[in-house]
Each structure stands twice: as C-alpha cells, then as structure tokens.
Amino acid sequence: MEGVRRRDREGTRQRILDAARGLFAELGYDHVTMRLIAAEAGANIALINRYFGSKRELFAEVLAMQGRFPGVLDGPREELPRRLAEYVAERFRSDWASPVMTALNRSSASPEIHGIIRDRVNSAIMEPLAALLPGEDAQLRAAVATALITGTGTLRQLFTPEELGSPSHDAVVARLTRIFEVCLEV
Amino acid sequence: MEGVRRRDREGTRQRILDAARGLFAELGYDHVTMRLIAAEAGANIALINRYFGSKRELFAEVLAMQGRFPGVLDGPREELPRRLAEYVAERFRSDWASPVMTALNRSSASPEIHGIIRDRVNSAIMEPLAALLPGEDAQLRAAVATALITGTGTLRQLFTPEELGSPSHDAVVARLTRIFEVCLEV
DNA sequence: TGACGAAGTAAACACGCGTCTACTAACTTG
DNA sequence: CAAGTTAGTAGACGCGTGTTTACTTCGTCA
C-alpha cells in the first residue's frame, strides 16, 4: 500500500513537467534554465535529466502534452472562423493563452529545437486545419490562418491591449471572423 | 588626403554594423555572439563595445538603420492591400526579407531588448499603418495586419515553400490581397 | 534485521557568454 | 624627427549554462 510517499518518482516527474510547461510558455526555450525549472518544481536539478534525458527532450515532452489545437478545430465547420476569431480575440485582451501554444511562439527562434517546433505546429494546427478545408490550395489557406494566429501571439507579447487601442472584444471578434472567413473560403 | 587607410574607424564601424545586421536577421538576438559579429566583420571584438557601447546598443542601432516599413506603406492608398500582399508573398517564396524586419521577428522573445523591439515595430509599421487608415479602430486593424506580417515571417522560418504546398505566387498574392482588404477596410 | 535498489542531493565539470583592461602600432602634428 | 593621439589587439575576468558524477537517504523485501 502506498501512503504519503516522500519519495515519489511519478509525482516529481509531473511537478517538473508542470513547472517546465509554465516557464517555457512565459519565457521561451532559451531563457528557461534547468535551475529555474528545478526551483519551480521543488526538485533537484539532476532529476530533470534523469527523468527526461535533456532540456531539449523535456521541451519535446511538454509540447507533446497537447494534441490538436485545443477546442477550436472541433465543432461545426461553418462556425470555424468564429471559433478561431474567439480564440485569437481572447488572447488579445487577456494574458491567458494555451501554454503550449505560447511556448511554441516564444521558442521558434532557437535552432536547437527547430525541428520539434516545426513538427508540433504542423501536427497540432496546420495539418488538421488544412484537413478541414476543401479546395485546391488548402495548405496555403491553413498556413495563412496559422500565421495570423502565431503573429497575434507575438504581437500581444509586445503590446498591452491599451497600446493596441483597447478595442472592444466584440469588435475584435467581428473583424477577425471576417478575416478568417476570407482566409479559409475556397 | 586619405589614401588606403589601414586604420579606418568609420569603415570598421560600418563593417561591424553590416555584419551585425545580417547575423541578427539570420539568427536572432540571443544566438548572435559578439565573437561571431567580430569574426564576420573582420574586426576585433573589443571594438564593438568601443564603437557601440554594448551588444544591446548595437542591436538598437541596427534596427534604427531602417525607417518606415520600406517601400510598402508609400504609394496610393487603394493599392495598399496589394502592396502588403506582394511583400508577404515574396517572403513566402524566397528566402529574402528585409534584414531589419527579420531581426525584429527572430528577436522578439528576448526580454533584454523587449523595449527596443516594441518601439521599432510601433514606429516602423504599426503607427504609420494606422495613420493611413480611416475609421474608429484603426489601431486594431493595423495591429491585425502587423500580426499577419510578422506571423508569416515566423511561419516561413519554420517551413519551406514546398512544405506549405508550393502555392503559386499569384495565388498567394490574390488570397493575401483580399485578406488585407478585409483587415484594413472600415 | 540487514542488504539492496532506487529517489534524491551536492558539487563540480567544461564551456561559452558579454565585458573590460593593458598593451601595441599606426598615423598625425608640432 | 619626436611626441601625442587613437585604431586595433590579446587575453583575462566573472558569471551562468547544460550536464554529469559521486554520494546519501529512504523504502522494501528476503
């Protein structure tokens, strides 16, 4: 029987994973240090590499926590532009965003993990999005929509909503919905 | 009279600036080292800080080389969506892009230069773009367009044109023109 | 109870970073 | 030609990085 385990392999592993997810999202791959992750997780630094192999592999595992673009791609096809717009608009006004998405955004310049990022953007967003689109150049349209999503994240990290003119949530959603419609239509 | 000057303050300064511009565009702020810049410029590393003060100040000077979003914002207002589309489409298919724009893109996650990046994006793109737009929420529309521009850069750095479905240049321009129209219209 | 495996720890490793200092050598000026 | 100014150089400084090693401590099972 396992009671309160002071030595808890799985628990420690999970705490490291959670800490890493939050920090990668906040700071990006380069600016997160092993010691920072260890401190945040309340674990010893050597355990990170024991459980995950390396910083790079830990990052890959963090990204693997999330499957497809969460909750946005699923639902009726005709409301897809609206759902995308809602997602982006929400990121516009609040600080919250999917940690995995944010981590992707802030880490895309690190050559060390270029392949990981690429595969993840492709399998979690671009590919499933393109699969939803009819017509010839579905890949192009999915790519443009993806660019708008990631670009919004980058911009939002640079400016506060006030600096962007404090637009009303409804105005942002309306504008973005029309844009995504033009993005996605044949 | 100045003949062949082996000691050439201005020339060396310029070579450092050129090397830095290219490297910052290619690798982003974090992954460019002082030693790399010095080697590329054929100059001694100590001269960089003598002429520019610090890596951070050198980066600021590189960004300051470029004024407004070059050649795109100037011209007839009704063709602005088209010009933006041409710019983005060109970046889609070829590796070329404005070094300064690329440097902005690849360095946006470095907290050390966050303010520099922010000011530059604002003064070179977002603000002049918003000034061209009539209507209430010009700032929002300029921001969305900016997000699309930067997002395209990020995506293009992750994928080759082939991986994006090798769309024809005309198809990309046509699609993007319509998107920018919806972005920018009242 | 005692031995063994595994969770956790502390410290060091080698290396790369931005920066700075002490110095050499080239050009200018009197 | 001699003195002074300054471009250019070599090398070290302190620090932070990811990673690894040697060790201690806990929990379990024969």
Coordinates of C-alpha atoms (C1' of nucleotides) in Angstrom, one line a residue:
Chain A
M1 CA 0.0 0.0 0.0
E2 CA 1.3 3.4 -0.8
G3 CA 0.5 6.1 1.7
V4 CA 2.1 9.6 1.6
R5 CA 5.2 8.9 -0.4
R6 CA 8.1 11.3 0.4
R7 CA 10.0 9.7 -2.4
D8 CA 7.6 9.9 -5.4
R9 CA 9.1 9.3 -8.8
E10 CA 5.9 9.9 -10.8
G11 CA 4.9 12.9 -8.7
T12 CA 8.3 14.6 -9.0
R13 CA 8.3 13.9 -12.7
Q14 CA 4.9 15.5 -13.0
R15 CA 5.9 18.6 -11.0
I16 CA 8.9 19.1 -13.2
L17 CA 6.7 18.8 -16.3
D18 CA 4.2 21.3 -15.0
A19 CA 6.9 23.8 -14.0
A20 CA 8.6 23.4 -17.4
R21 CA 5.3 24.0 -19.2
G22 CA 4.7 27.2 -17.4
L23 CA 8.2 28.5 -17.7
F24 CA 8.6 27.7 -21.4
A25 CA 5.3 29.4 -22.1
E26 CA 6.4 32.5 -20.1
L27 CA 10.0 32.9 -21.1
G28 CA 10.6 30.7 -24.2
Y29 CA 13.1 27.9 -24.5
D30 CA 16.3 29.9 -24.4
H31 CA 15.5 31.9 -21.3
V32 CA 14.4 29.0 -19.2
T33 CA 17.3 27.4 -17.3
M34 CA 17.4 24.0 -15.8
R35 CA 18.0 25.5 -12.3
L36 CA 14.8 27.6 -12.8
I37 CA 12.7 24.6 -13.6
A38 CA 14.2 22.7 -10.7
A39 CA 13.5 25.5 -8.3
E40 CA 9.9 26.0 -9.6
A41 CA 9.2 22.3 -9.3
G42 CA 10.9 21.9 -5.9
A43 CA 13.1 19.2 -7.3
N44 CA 16.8 18.6 -7.7
I45 CA 18.3 19.7 -11.0
A46 CA 19.8 16.3 -11.6
L47 CA 16.4 14.7 -11.6
I48 CA 15.4 16.6 -14.7
N49 CA 17.9 14.9 -16.9
R50 CA 17.4 11.6 -15.1
Y51 CA 13.7 11.6 -16.0
F52 CA 13.8 13.4 -19.3
G53 CA 17.3 13.0 -20.7
S54 CA 18.0 16.6 -21.6
K55 CA 16.5 20.0 -21.7
R56 CA 15.6 19.5 -25.3
E57 CA 13.8 16.3 -24.6
L58 CA 11.9 17.8 -21.7
F59 CA 10.7 20.6 -24.1
A60 CA 9.6 18.0 -26.6
E61 CA 7.6 16.2 -23.9
V62 CA 6.0 19.5 -22.8
L63 CA 4.8 20.1 -26.3
A64 CA 3.6 16.5 -26.6
M65 CA 1.2 17.1 -23.7
Q66 CA -1.2 18.8 -26.1
G67 CA -2.8 17.1 -29.0
R68 CA -4.6 19.2 -31.6
F69 CA -5.3 22.9 -31.4
P70 CA -7.5 22.5 -28.3
G71 CA -11.2 23.0 -28.6
V72 CA -11.0 25.2 -31.6
L73 CA -10.8 22.9 -34.6
D74 CA -13.6 20.7 -33.2
G75 CA -17.1 21.7 -33.9
P76 CA -19.3 22.6 -36.9
R77 CA -17.3 23.6 -39.9
E78 CA -19.3 26.7 -40.7
E79 CA -18.5 28.2 -37.3
L80 CA -14.8 27.5 -37.6
P81 CA -13.9 31.2 -38.5
R82 CA -15.8 32.3 -35.5
R83 CA -14.1 29.9 -33.1
L84 CA -10.7 30.9 -34.4
A85 CA -11.6 34.6 -34.0
E86 CA -12.8 34.0 -30.5
Y87 CA -9.6 32.2 -29.6
V88 CA -7.4 35.0 -31.0
A89 CA -9.5 37.7 -29.5
E90 CA -9.3 36.2 -26.1
R91 CA -5.6 36.1 -26.4
F92 CA -5.8 39.8 -27.4
R93 CA -7.5 41.0 -24.3
S94 CA -6.2 38.7 -21.6
D95 CA -2.9 37.3 -20.7
W96 CA -4.1 33.8 -20.9
A97 CA -3.2 31.6 -23.7
S98 CA -2.6 27.9 -24.1
P99 CA 0.8 27.4 -22.5
V100 CA 1.8 25.0 -25.2
M101 CA 0.8 27.5 -28.0
T102 CA 2.7 30.2 -26.2
A103 CA 5.7 28.1 -25.7
L104 CA 5.7 27.4 -29.4
N105 CA 5.6 31.0 -30.2
R106 CA 8.3 32.2 -27.9
S107 CA 10.7 29.4 -28.7
S108 CA 10.6 29.4 -32.5
A109 CA 13.9 31.2 -32.9
S110 CA 16.0 28.5 -31.2
P111 CA 17.7 26.4 -33.8
E112 CA 18.3 23.6 -31.3
I113 CA 14.6 22.8 -31.2
H114 CA 13.6 24.0 -34.6
G115 CA 12.5 20.5 -35.7
I116 CA 10.4 20.0 -32.6
I117 CA 8.6 23.2 -33.1
R118 CA 8.1 22.6 -36.7
D119 CA 6.6 19.2 -36.2
R120 CA 4.4 20.4 -33.5
V121 CA 3.0 23.4 -35.3
N122 CA 2.3 21.1 -38.2
S123 CA 0.7 18.3 -36.4
A124 CA -1.3 20.3 -33.9
I125 CA -2.5 23.2 -36.1
M126 CA -1.7 23.4 -39.7
E127 CA -2.3 19.8 -40.8
P128 CA -5.6 19.3 -39.0
L129 CA -6.7 22.8 -40.1
A130 CA -5.9 22.1 -43.8
A131 CA -7.7 18.8 -43.5
L132 CA -10.9 20.7 -42.7
L133 CA -10.6 22.9 -45.8
P134 CA -12.0 21.9 -49.2
G135 CA -10.4 23.1 -52.5
E136 CA -7.0 23.3 -54.1
D137 CA -4.6 25.2 -52.0
A138 CA -5.9 24.2 -48.6
Q139 CA -2.4 24.1 -47.3
L140 CA -1.8 27.7 -48.2
R141 CA -5.0 28.9 -46.6
A142 CA -4.3 26.9 -43.4
A143 CA -0.8 28.4 -43.4
V144 CA -2.1 31.9 -43.6
A145 CA -4.5 31.3 -40.8
T146 CA -1.7 29.8 -38.7
A147 CA 0.4 32.8 -39.4
L148 CA -2.3 35.1 -38.2
I149 CA -2.7 33.0 -35.0
T150 CA 1.0 32.9 -34.2
G151 CA 1.5 36.5 -35.3
T152 CA -1.1 37.6 -32.9
G153 CA 0.7 35.9 -30.1
T154 CA 3.9 37.6 -31.0
L155 CA 2.3 41.0 -31.1
R156 CA 0.4 40.5 -27.9
Q157 CA 3.6 39.8 -26.2
L158 CA 5.0 43.1 -27.3
F159 CA 2.0 45.3 -26.6
T160 CA -0.7 45.6 -24.0
P161 CA -4.4 45.8 -25.1
E162 CA -4.3 49.5 -24.2
E163 CA -1.4 50.1 -26.6
L164 CA -3.5 48.4 -29.3
G165 CA -6.3 50.9 -28.9
S166 CA -8.3 49.0 -26.3
P167 CA -10.7 47.6 -28.9
S168 CA -13.9 46.0 -27.6
H169 CA -13.9 42.3 -27.6
D170 CA -16.9 42.2 -29.9
A171 CA -15.2 44.4 -32.4
V172 CA -12.1 42.2 -32.4
V173 CA -14.2 39.1 -32.8
A174 CA -16.2 40.6 -35.7
R175 CA -13.1 41.8 -37.6
L176 CA -11.2 38.5 -37.1
T177 CA -14.2 36.4 -38.0
R178 CA -14.4 38.1 -41.4
I179 CA -10.7 37.8 -41.9
F180 CA -10.7 34.1 -41.1
E181 CA -13.6 33.6 -43.4
V182 CA -11.6 35.1 -46.3
C183 CA -8.6 33.0 -45.2
L184 CA -10.5 29.7 -45.2
E185 CA -13.0 30.0 -48.0
V186 CA -12.3 28.4 -51.4
Chain B
M1 CA 44.3 63.4 -48.4
E2 CA 43.3 60.0 -47.3
G3 CA 44.7 57.1 -49.3
V4 CA 44.3 53.5 -48.4
R5 CA 43.7 53.8 -44.7
R6 CA 44.7 50.7 -42.8
R7 CA 43.2 52.3 -39.7
D8 CA 39.7 53.2 -40.6
R9 CA 37.4 54.0 -37.8
E10 CA 34.3 54.7 -39.9
G11 CA 34.9 51.8 -42.2
T12 CA 35.3 49.3 -39.3
R13 CA 32.3 50.7 -37.6
Q14 CA 30.3 50.1 -40.8
R15 CA 31.6 46.6 -41.3
I16 CA 30.5 45.7 -37.8
L17 CA 27.1 47.2 -38.4
D18 CA 26.7 45.3 -41.6
A19 CA 27.8 42.0 -40.1
A20 CA 25.5 42.5 -37.1
R21 CA 22.5 43.3 -39.3
G22 CA 23.0 40.1 -41.3
L23 CA 23.6 37.9 -38.3
F24 CA 20.7 39.3 -36.2
A25 CA 18.4 38.7 -39.1
E26 CA 19.6 35.2 -39.6
L27 CA 19.9 34.0 -36.0
G28 CA 18.0 36.4 -33.8
Y29 CA 19.5 38.5 -30.9
D30 CA 20.2 35.7 -28.5
H31 CA 22.0 33.4 -30.8
V32 CA 24.3 36.0 -32.2
T33 CA 27.5 36.3 -30.2
M34 CA 29.9 39.2 -30.0
R35 CA 32.7 36.9 -31.3
L36 CA 30.6 35.9 -34.3
I37 CA 30.0 39.5 -35.2
A38 CA 33.6 40.4 -34.8
A39 CA 34.7 37.4 -37.0
E40 CA 32.1 38.2 -39.7
A41 CA 33.2 41.9 -39.7
G42 CA 36.9 41.1 -39.6
A43 CA 37.3 43.3 -36.6
N44 CA 38.5 42.8 -33.1
I45 CA 35.8 42.1 -30.6
A46 CA 36.7 44.9 -28.3
L47 CA 36.0 47.4 -31.0
I48 CA 32.3 46.5 -31.0
N49 CA 31.8 47.8 -27.5
R50 CA 34.1 50.7 -28.1
Y51 CA 32.0 51.9 -31.0
F52 CA 28.6 50.9 -29.9
G53 CA 28.7 50.5 -26.1
S54 CA 27.2 47.1 -25.8
K55 CA 25.5 44.3 -27.7
R56 CA 22.2 45.8 -26.8
E57 CA 23.0 49.2 -28.1
L58 CA 24.5 47.7 -31.3
F59 CA 21.2 45.9 -31.9
A60 CA 19.3 49.2 -31.4
E61 CA 21.5 50.9 -33.9
V62 CA 20.9 48.0 -36.4
L63 CA 17.2 48.5 -36.1
A64 CA 17.5 52.2 -36.4
M65 CA 19.0 51.8 -39.8
Q66 CA 15.6 51.4 -41.3
G67 CA 12.9 54.0 -41.2
R68 CA 9.4 53.1 -42.0
F69 CA 8.3 49.7 -43.4
P70 CA 10.3 50.1 -46.6
G71 CA 8.5 50.8 -49.9
V72 CA 5.3 49.3 -48.8
L73 CA 3.5 52.0 -47.0
D74 CA 4.3 54.6 -49.6
G75 CA 2.1 54.8 -52.6
P76 CA -1.6 55.1 -53.5
R77 CA -3.9 54.2 -50.6
E78 CA -6.2 52.0 -52.7
E79 CA -3.3 49.7 -53.6
L80 CA -2.0 49.3 -50.1
P81 CA -3.5 45.8 -49.6
R82 CA -1.9 44.7 -52.8
R83 CA 1.5 46.0 -51.8
L84 CA 1.3 44.4 -48.4
A85 CA 0.3 41.1 -50.1
E86 CA 3.2 41.3 -52.5
Y87 CA 5.6 41.9 -49.7
V88 CA 4.3 38.9 -47.7
A89 CA 4.1 36.7 -50.7
E90 CA 7.6 37.5 -51.7
R91 CA 8.8 36.5 -48.3
F92 CA 6.7 33.3 -48.7
R93 CA 8.5 32.0 -51.7
S94 CA 12.0 33.3 -51.3
D95 CA 14.5 33.4 -48.5
W96 CA 14.9 37.1 -48.8
A97 CA 13.2 39.5 -46.5
S98 CA 14.2 42.9 -45.0
P99 CA 17.0 42.1 -42.6
V100 CA 15.6 44.5 -40.1
M101 CA 12.1 43.0 -40.3
T102 CA 13.6 39.6 -39.9
A103 CA 15.7 40.6 -37.0
L104 CA 12.6 42.0 -35.3
N105 CA 10.9 38.7 -35.8
R106 CA 13.6 36.4 -34.5
S107 CA 14.5 38.5 -31.5
S108 CA 11.1 39.3 -30.1
A109 CA 11.4 36.7 -27.2
S110 CA 14.5 38.3 -25.6
P111 CA 13.4 40.3 -22.6
E112 CA 16.6 42.3 -22.7
I113 CA 15.6 44.1 -25.9
H114 CA 11.9 43.9 -25.5
G115 CA 11.5 47.7 -25.3
I116 CA 13.7 48.2 -28.4
I117 CA 11.7 45.7 -30.4
R118 CA 8.4 47.2 -29.3
D119 CA 9.3 50.8 -30.2
R120 CA 10.6 49.7 -33.5
V121 CA 7.6 47.7 -34.5
N122 CA 5.4 50.5 -33.4
S123 CA 7.2 53.3 -35.2
A124 CA 8.2 51.5 -38.3
I125 CA 5.0 49.5 -39.0
M126 CA 2.0 49.8 -36.8
E127 CA 1.8 53.5 -36.2
P128 CA 2.4 54.7 -39.8
L129 CA 0.0 51.9 -41.0
A130 CA -2.7 53.0 -38.6
A131 CA -2.2 56.6 -39.7
L132 CA -3.2 55.6 -43.2
L133 CA -6.5 54.0 -42.1
P134 CA -9.7 55.9 -41.6
G135 CA -12.4 55.0 -39.1
E136 CA -12.7 54.2 -35.4
D137 CA -10.5 51.3 -34.6
A138 CA -7.6 52.0 -37.0
Q139 CA -5.2 50.8 -34.4
L140 CA -6.8 47.4 -34.1
R141 CA -6.8 46.9 -37.9
A142 CA -3.2 48.0 -38.2
A143 CA -2.4 45.6 -35.4
V144 CA -4.1 42.6 -37.1
A145 CA -2.3 43.4 -40.3
T146 CA 1.0 43.6 -38.4
A147 CA 0.3 40.3 -36.8
L148 CA -0.2 38.7 -40.2
I149 CA 3.1 40.2 -41.5
T150 CA 5.1 39.0 -38.5
G151 CA 3.3 35.7 -38.3
T152 CA 4.2 35.0 -41.9
G153 CA 7.8 35.6 -41.1
T154 CA 7.7 33.2 -38.2
L155 CA 6.0 30.5 -40.2
R156 CA 8.3 30.9 -43.2
Q157 CA 11.2 30.4 -40.9
L158 CA 9.7 27.0 -39.8
F159 CA 8.6 25.7 -43.2
T160 CA 9.9 25.7 -46.7
P161 CA 7.5 26.8 -49.6
E162 CA 7.3 23.1 -50.5
E163 CA 6.0 22.2 -47.1
L164 CA 3.4 24.9 -47.4
G165 CA 2.0 23.3 -50.6
S166 CA 4.2 25.2 -53.1
P167 CA 1.4 27.6 -53.9
S168 CA 1.8 29.8 -57.0
H169 CA 2.9 33.3 -56.3
D170 CA -0.2 34.7 -57.9
A171 CA -2.5 32.6 -55.8
V172 CA -0.7 33.8 -52.6
V173 CA -0.9 37.4 -53.7
A174 CA -4.6 37.1 -54.6
R175 CA -5.5 35.5 -51.3
L176 CA -3.5 37.9 -49.2
T177 CA -4.8 40.9 -51.0
R178 CA -8.3 40.0 -50.1
I179 CA -7.3 39.3 -46.5
F180 CA -5.5 42.7 -46.2
E181 CA -8.5 44.4 -47.7
V182 CA -10.7 42.9 -45.0
C183 CA -8.1 43.8 -42.5
L184 CA -7.9 47.4 -43.5
E185 CA -11.3 48.4 -44.6
V186 CA -13.6 50.3 -42.2
Chain C
dT1 C1' 17.2 -7.3 10.8
dG2 C1' 20.1 -6.5 7.1
dA3 C1' 21.0 -5.9 2.3
dC4 C1' 19.7 -4.0 -1.9
dG5 C1' 17.6 -0.9 -5.3
dA6 C1' 16.1 3.4 -6.3
dA7 C1' 14.9 8.5 -5.2
dG8 C1' 17.1 12.4 -4.1
dT9 C1' 21.2 15.5 -3.3
dA10 C1' 25.5 18.5 -3.6
dA11 C1' 29.2 19.7 -6.0
dA12 C1' 31.9 20.0 -9.8
dC13 C1' 32.8 19.8 -14.8
dA14 C1' 33.9 22.1 -19.2
dC15 C1' 32.4 25.6 -21.9
dG16 C1' 30.6 29.9 -23.9
dC17 C1' 29.0 34.4 -22.9
dG18 C1' 29.4 39.8 -22.6
dT19 C1' 32.6 42.9 -21.0
dC20 C1' 36.9 45.1 -19.8
dT21 C1' 41.9 46.2 -19.2
dA22 C1' 46.6 46.6 -20.5
dC23 C1' 49.1 46.9 -24.4
dT24 C1' 51.0 47.6 -29.4
dA25 C1' 51.4 50.0 -33.5
dA26 C1' 50.0 53.2 -36.9
dC27 C1' 49.0 57.8 -38.2
dT28 C1' 49.1 63.0 -37.3
dT29 C1' 51.0 67.1 -35.7
dG30 C1' 54.5 70.2 -33.8
Chain D
dC1 C1' 62.4 63.6 -36.2
dA2 C1' 60.0 63.3 -31.7
dA3 C1' 55.7 63.4 -29.1
dG4 C1' 51.0 62.5 -28.8
dT5 C1' 46.7 60.6 -30.2
dT6 C1' 44.0 56.8 -31.3
dA7 C1' 42.7 52.4 -34.1
dG8 C1' 43.5 47.9 -33.2
dT9 C1' 44.9 43.7 -30.4
dA10 C1' 45.4 39.8 -26.9
dG11 C1' 43.9 38.0 -23.1
dA12 C1' 41.7 37.6 -18.9
dC13 C1' 37.6 38.3 -15.8
dG14 C1' 33.4 36.8 -13.6
dC15 C1' 29.4 34.6 -14.4
dG16 C1' 25.8 31.4 -16.0
dT17 C1' 24.9 27.5 -18.8
dG18 C1' 23.6 22.2 -19.5
dT19 C1' 25.3 18.2 -17.9
dT20 C1' 27.5 14.5 -15.0
dT21 C1' 29.5 12.2 -11.1
dA22 C1' 29.8 10.5 -6.5
dC23 C1' 27.3 10.3 -2.7
dT24 C1' 23.4 9.9 0.9
dT25 C1' 18.9 8.5 2.4
dC26 C1' 14.7 6.3 2.2
dG27 C1' 11.7 2.2 1.4
dT28 C1' 11.1 -2.6 0.7
dC29 C1' 11.6 -7.4 0.7
dA30 C1' 14.0 -11.8 1.8

